[in-house]
XYZ file of C-alpha atoms in Angstrom:
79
model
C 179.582 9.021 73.719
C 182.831 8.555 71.753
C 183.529 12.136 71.832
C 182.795 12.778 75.687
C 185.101 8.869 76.466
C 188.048 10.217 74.672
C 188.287 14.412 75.685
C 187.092 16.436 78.632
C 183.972 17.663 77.384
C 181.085 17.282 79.297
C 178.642 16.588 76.832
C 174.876 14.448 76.691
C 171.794 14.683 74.409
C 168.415 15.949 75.177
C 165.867 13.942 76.724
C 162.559 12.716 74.902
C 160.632 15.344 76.694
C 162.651 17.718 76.030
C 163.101 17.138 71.909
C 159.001 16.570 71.650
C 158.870 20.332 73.084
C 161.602 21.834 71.853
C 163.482 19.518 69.285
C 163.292 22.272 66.416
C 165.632 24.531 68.492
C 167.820 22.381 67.851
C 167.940 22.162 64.303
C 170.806 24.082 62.605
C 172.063 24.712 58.931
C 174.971 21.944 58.323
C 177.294 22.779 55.255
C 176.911 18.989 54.143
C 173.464 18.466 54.252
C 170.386 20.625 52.668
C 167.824 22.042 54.910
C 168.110 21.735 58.849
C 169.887 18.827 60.853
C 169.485 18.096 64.585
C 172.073 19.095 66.416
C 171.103 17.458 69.806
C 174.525 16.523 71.438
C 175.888 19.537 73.751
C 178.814 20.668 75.530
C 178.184 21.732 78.855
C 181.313 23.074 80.422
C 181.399 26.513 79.696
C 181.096 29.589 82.037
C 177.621 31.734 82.892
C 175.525 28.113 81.653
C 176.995 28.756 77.584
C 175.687 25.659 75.341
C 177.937 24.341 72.293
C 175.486 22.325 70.394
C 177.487 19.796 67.738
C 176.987 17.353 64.946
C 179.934 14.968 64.980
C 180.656 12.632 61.888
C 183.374 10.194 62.977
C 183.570 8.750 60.098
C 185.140 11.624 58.165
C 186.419 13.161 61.355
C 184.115 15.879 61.603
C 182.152 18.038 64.567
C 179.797 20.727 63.044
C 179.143 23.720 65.490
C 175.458 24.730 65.003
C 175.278 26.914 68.164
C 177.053 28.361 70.966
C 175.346 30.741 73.322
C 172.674 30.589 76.101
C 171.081 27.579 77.497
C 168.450 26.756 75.311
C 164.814 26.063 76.723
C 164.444 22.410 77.872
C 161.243 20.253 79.334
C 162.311 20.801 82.966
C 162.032 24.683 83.442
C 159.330 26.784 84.737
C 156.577 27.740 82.170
């Protein structure tokens, strides 16, 4: 919320639907961390429906890009 309050981004998390379905497509190699690490915040306002998925640290002043590229599948569309 801190991140969207203080630029322009357009950016919200996932809903609980959503992450139950599809939470591991959201999982993304961090440098800091071993393994995979949710990376459930997104920007929304890009062109043709692009995604920026992000990890943000504010305590060492940090935002982690773990994708960027097409709308990734969510609860709400058709099966």
């Amino acid at each position: 919320d801190e991140l969207a309050d203080n630029s322009k981004l357009d950016i919200s998390g996932e809903s609980n639907a959503t992450l139950e379905l599809y939470g591991r497509r959201r999982d993304f190699r961090h440098p800091d961390y071993p393994g995979k690490t949710r990376f459930e915040p997104h920007v929304k306002n890009f062109s043709s429906s692009r995604r920026m998925h992000v990890f943000t640290d504010f305590e060492n002043k940090n935002i982690c890009i773990g994708y960027f590229g097409r709308h990734l599948p969510t609860k709400s569309d058709p099966t």
